[in-house]
Coordinates of C-alpha atoms in Angstrom, one line a residue:
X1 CA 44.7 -8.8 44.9
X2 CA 44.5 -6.2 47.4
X3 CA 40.8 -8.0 49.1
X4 CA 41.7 -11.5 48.4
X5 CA 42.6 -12.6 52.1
X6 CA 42.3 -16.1 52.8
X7 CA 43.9 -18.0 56.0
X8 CA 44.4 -21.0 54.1
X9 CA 44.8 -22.5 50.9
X10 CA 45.5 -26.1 48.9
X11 CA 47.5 -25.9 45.7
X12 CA 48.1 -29.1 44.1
X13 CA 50.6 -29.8 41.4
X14 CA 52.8 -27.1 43.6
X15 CA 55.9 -27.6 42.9
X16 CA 56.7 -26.3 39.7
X17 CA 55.0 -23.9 36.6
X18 CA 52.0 -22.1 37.9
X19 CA 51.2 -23.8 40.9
X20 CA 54.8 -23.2 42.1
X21 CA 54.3 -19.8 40.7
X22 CA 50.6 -19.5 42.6
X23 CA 52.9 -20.5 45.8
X24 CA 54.9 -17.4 45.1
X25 CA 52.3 -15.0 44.8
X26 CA 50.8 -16.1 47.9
X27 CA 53.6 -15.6 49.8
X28 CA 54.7 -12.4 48.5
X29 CA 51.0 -10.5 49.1
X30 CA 51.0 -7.9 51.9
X31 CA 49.1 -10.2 54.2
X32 CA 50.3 -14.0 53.4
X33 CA 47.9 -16.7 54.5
X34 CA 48.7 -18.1 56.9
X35 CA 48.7 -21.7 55.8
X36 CA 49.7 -22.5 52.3
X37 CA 49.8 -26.1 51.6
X38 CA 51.6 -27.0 48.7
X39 CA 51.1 -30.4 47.5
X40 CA 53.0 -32.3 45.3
X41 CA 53.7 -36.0 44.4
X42 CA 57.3 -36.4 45.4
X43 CA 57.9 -33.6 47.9
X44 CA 61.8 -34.8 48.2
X45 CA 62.0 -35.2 44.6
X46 CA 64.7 -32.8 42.2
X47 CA 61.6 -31.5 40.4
X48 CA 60.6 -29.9 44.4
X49 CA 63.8 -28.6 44.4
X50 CA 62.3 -25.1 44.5
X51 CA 59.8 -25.7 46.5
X52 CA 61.3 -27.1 49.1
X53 CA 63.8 -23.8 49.5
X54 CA 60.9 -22.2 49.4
X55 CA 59.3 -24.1 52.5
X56 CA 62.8 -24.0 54.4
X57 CA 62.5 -19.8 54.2
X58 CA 59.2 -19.8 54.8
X59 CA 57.3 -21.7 57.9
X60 CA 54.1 -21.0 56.7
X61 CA 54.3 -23.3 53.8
X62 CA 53.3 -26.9 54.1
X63 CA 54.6 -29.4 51.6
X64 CA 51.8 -32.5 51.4
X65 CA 52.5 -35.2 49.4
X66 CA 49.8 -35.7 47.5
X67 CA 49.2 -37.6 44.4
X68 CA 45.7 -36.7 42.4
X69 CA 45.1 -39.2 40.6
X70 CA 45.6 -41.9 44.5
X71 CA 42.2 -41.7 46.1
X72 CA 44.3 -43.0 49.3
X73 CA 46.8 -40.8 49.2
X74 CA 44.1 -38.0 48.7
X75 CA 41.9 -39.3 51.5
X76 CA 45.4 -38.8 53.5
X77 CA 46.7 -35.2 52.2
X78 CA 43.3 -34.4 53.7
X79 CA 43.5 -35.8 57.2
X80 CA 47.0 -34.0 56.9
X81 CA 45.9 -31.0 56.4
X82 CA 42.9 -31.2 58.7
X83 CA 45.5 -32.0 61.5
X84 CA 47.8 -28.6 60.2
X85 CA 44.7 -27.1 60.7
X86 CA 43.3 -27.3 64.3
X87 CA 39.8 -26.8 64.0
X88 CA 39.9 -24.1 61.2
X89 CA 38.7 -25.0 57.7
X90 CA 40.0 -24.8 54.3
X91 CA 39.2 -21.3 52.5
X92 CA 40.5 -22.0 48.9
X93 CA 41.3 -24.9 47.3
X94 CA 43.2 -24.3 43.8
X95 CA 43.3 -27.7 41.9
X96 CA 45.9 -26.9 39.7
X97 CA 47.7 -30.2 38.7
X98 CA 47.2 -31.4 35.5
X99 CA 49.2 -33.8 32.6
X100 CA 48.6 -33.8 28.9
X101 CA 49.7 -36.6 26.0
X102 CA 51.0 -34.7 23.1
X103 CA 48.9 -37.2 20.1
X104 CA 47.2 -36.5 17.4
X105 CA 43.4 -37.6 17.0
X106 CA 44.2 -41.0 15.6
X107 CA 47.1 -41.5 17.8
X108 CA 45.0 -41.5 21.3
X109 CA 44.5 -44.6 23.0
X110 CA 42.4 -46.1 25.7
X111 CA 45.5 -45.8 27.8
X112 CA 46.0 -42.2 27.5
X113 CA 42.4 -41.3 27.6
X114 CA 41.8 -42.6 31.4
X115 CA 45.5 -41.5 32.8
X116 CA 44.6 -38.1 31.7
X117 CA 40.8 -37.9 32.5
X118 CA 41.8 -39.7 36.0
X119 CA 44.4 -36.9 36.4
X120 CA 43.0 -33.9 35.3
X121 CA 39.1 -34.7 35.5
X122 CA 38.7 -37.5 38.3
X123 CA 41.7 -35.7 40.8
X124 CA 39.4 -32.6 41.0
X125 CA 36.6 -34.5 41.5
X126 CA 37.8 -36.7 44.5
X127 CA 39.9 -33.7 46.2
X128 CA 36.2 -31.5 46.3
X129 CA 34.9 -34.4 47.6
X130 CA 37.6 -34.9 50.2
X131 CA 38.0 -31.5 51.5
X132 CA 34.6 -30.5 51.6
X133 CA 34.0 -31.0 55.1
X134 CA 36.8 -28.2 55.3
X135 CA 35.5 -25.9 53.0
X136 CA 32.3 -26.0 54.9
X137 CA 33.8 -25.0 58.1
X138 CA 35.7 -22.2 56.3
X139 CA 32.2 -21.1 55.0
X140 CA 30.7 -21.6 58.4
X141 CA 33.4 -19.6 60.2
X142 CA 33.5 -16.5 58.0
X143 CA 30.9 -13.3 58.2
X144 CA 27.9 -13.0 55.8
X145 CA 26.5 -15.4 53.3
X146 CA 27.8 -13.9 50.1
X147 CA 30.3 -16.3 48.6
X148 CA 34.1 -15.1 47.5
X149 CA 37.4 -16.9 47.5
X150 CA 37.8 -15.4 50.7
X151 CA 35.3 -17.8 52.8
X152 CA 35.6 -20.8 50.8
X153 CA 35.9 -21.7 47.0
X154 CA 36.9 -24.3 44.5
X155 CA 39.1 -23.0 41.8
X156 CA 39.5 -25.9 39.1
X157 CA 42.2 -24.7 36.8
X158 CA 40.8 -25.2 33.2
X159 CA 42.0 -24.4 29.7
X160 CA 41.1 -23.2 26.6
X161 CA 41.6 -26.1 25.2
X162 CA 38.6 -27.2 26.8
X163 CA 36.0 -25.4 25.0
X164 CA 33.7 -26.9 22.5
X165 CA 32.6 -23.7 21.0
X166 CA 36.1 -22.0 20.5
X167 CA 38.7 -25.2 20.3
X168 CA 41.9 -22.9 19.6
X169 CA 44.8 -24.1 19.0
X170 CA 44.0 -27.5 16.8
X171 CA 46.5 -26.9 14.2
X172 CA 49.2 -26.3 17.2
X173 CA 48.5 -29.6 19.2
X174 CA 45.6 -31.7 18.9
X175 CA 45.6 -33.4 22.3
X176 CA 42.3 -34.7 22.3
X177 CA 42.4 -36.6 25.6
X178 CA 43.9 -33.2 27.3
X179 CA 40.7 -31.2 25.5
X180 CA 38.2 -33.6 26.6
X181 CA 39.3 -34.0 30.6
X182 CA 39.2 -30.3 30.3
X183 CA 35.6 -30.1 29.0
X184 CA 34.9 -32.7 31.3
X185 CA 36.6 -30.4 34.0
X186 CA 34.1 -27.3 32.9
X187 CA 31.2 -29.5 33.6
X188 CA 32.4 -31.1 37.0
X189 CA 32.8 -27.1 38.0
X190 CA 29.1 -26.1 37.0
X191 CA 28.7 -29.2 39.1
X192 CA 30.1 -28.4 42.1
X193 CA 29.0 -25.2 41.8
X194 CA 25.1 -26.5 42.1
X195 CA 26.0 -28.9 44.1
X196 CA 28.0 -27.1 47.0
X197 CA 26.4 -23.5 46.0
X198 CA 24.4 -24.4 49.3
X199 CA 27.2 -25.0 52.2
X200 CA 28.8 -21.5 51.0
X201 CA 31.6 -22.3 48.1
X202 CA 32.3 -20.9 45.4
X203 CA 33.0 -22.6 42.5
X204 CA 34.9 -21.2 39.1
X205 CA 36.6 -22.6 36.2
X206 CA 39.8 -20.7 35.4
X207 CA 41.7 -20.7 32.3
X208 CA 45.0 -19.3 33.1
X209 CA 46.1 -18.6 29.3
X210 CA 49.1 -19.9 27.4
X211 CA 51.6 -19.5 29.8
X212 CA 55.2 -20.7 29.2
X213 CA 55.3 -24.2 31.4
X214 CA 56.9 -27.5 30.3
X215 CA 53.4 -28.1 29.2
X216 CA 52.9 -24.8 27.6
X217 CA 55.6 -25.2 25.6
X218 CA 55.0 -28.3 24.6
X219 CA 53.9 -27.3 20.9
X220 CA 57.8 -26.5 20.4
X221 CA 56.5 -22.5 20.2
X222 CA 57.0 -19.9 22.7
X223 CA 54.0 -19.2 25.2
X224 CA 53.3 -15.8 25.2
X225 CA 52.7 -15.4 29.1
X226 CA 55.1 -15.8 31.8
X227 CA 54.1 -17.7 35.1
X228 CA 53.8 -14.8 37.3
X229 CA 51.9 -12.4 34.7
X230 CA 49.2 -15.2 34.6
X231 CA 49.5 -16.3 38.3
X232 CA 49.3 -12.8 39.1
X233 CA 46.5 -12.1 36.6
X234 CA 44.6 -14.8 38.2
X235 CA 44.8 -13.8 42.0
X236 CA 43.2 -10.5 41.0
X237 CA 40.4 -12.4 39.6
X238 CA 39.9 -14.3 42.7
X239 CA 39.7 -11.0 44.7
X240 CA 36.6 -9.7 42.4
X241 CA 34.9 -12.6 42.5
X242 CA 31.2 -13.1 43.9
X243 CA 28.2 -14.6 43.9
X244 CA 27.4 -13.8 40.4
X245 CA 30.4 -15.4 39.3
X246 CA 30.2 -19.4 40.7
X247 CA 29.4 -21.9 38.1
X248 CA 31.3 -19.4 35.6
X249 CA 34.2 -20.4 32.7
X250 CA 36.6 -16.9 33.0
X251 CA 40.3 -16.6 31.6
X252 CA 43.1 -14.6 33.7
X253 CA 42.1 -11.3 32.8
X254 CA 38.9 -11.8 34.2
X255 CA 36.4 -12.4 30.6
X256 CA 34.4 -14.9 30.6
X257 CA 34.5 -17.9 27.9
X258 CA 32.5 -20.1 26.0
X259 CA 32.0 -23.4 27.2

């Protein structure tokens, strides 16, 4: 974690699980950034509880209310953060929030299929597209053309669950509209990755393991990772990353997965 230095960075779905947890982490490296925007749909809400003692300690975090699957209030979490940011740009961008319908195969509806794909597929979609002019100036602004987290990158927060040649975890929970916005997710980060490869970003596809969450534990069994082993596990993969790696499907201990 120890090269990972970014000035700022976007975490959505902040305020509780792993993005709380990526929040955290942040804040407790040697040399915090210092913006961390933490965005969340109902900043004032119970469920912000921690994250909003979090944001009273420290004045380097910035709740934004933010909900991904709102192209308006996207388009304004950006000009809010644009403002916070005087002229800097954006170096990372974590899109972490996500939602899952626990059905079976022949219990998904139409319904579920486009709440979840706007959520988890769509929302990542519309914030690249938003903050992009950001993430350019963060590219523009930092020394050498080699991409890393540290000048400006896209992390899309995947899932096993996601890939079509491994699909683990069937007999657990079938949630095919969660496994198809997250194969969907894969492909918008290959994507990006071609697509943005150009104005300096990064793009990578993280699966940050089974990691006990309201949604992780969703199955009614016991994740085996805790939030800060993976969010932890995950900032050290951010730090290694590099050129080679953009357009790449890699878990939190750094391997790389099948798509």
């Amino acid at each position: 974690m120890a090269d990972l230095h970014v000035r700022s960075v976007l975490v959505t779905g902040a305020n509780r699980g792993i993005g709380l947890g990526f929040v955290q982490q942040f804040l407790q490296m040697p040399k915090p950034p210092e913006w961390v925007f933490a965005a969340c749909r109902d900043p004032k809400g119970q469920r912000a509880q921690e994250l909003q003692n979090l944001a009273s300690r420290h004045p380097n975090v910035v709740i934004i209310q933010l909900d991904v699957a709102d192209p308006s209030s996207i388009k304004a979490a950006a000009a809010r953060v644009e403002e916070q940011l005087e002229g800097s740009g954006l170096n990372l961008l974590i899109n972490n929030a996500a939602i899952a319908k626990m059905t079976t195969l022949d219990g998904e509806t139409l319904e579920d299929m486009i709440q979840v794909y706007t959520t988890n597929t769509a929302g990542p979609l519309l914030l690249g597209q938003a903050f992009l002019p950001l993430l350019k100036k963060a590219a523009q602004g930092s020394p050498g053309s080699a991409l890393s987290c540290s000048k400006a990158a896209i992390i899309n927060i995947s899932s096993s669950a996601g890939s079509i040649a491994s699909p683990l975890g069937w007999d657990k929970m079938q949630v095919v509209s969660y496994r198809c916005s997250k194969a969907a997710l894969n492909m918008l980060t290959k994507c990006q990755s071609l697509g943005y490869r150009e104005h300096g970003i990064l793009c990578v596809a993280l699966n940050p393991g089974w990691v006990q969450t309201e949604m992780g534990s969703s199955s009614g069994d016991m994740a085996p990772v805790t939030v800060d082993t993976s969010v932890q596990g995950m900032l050290k993969v951010l730090s290694s990353l590099s050129e080679k790696d953009t357009s790449t499907f890699l878990n939190w201990k750094g391997n790389v997965l099948p798509w």
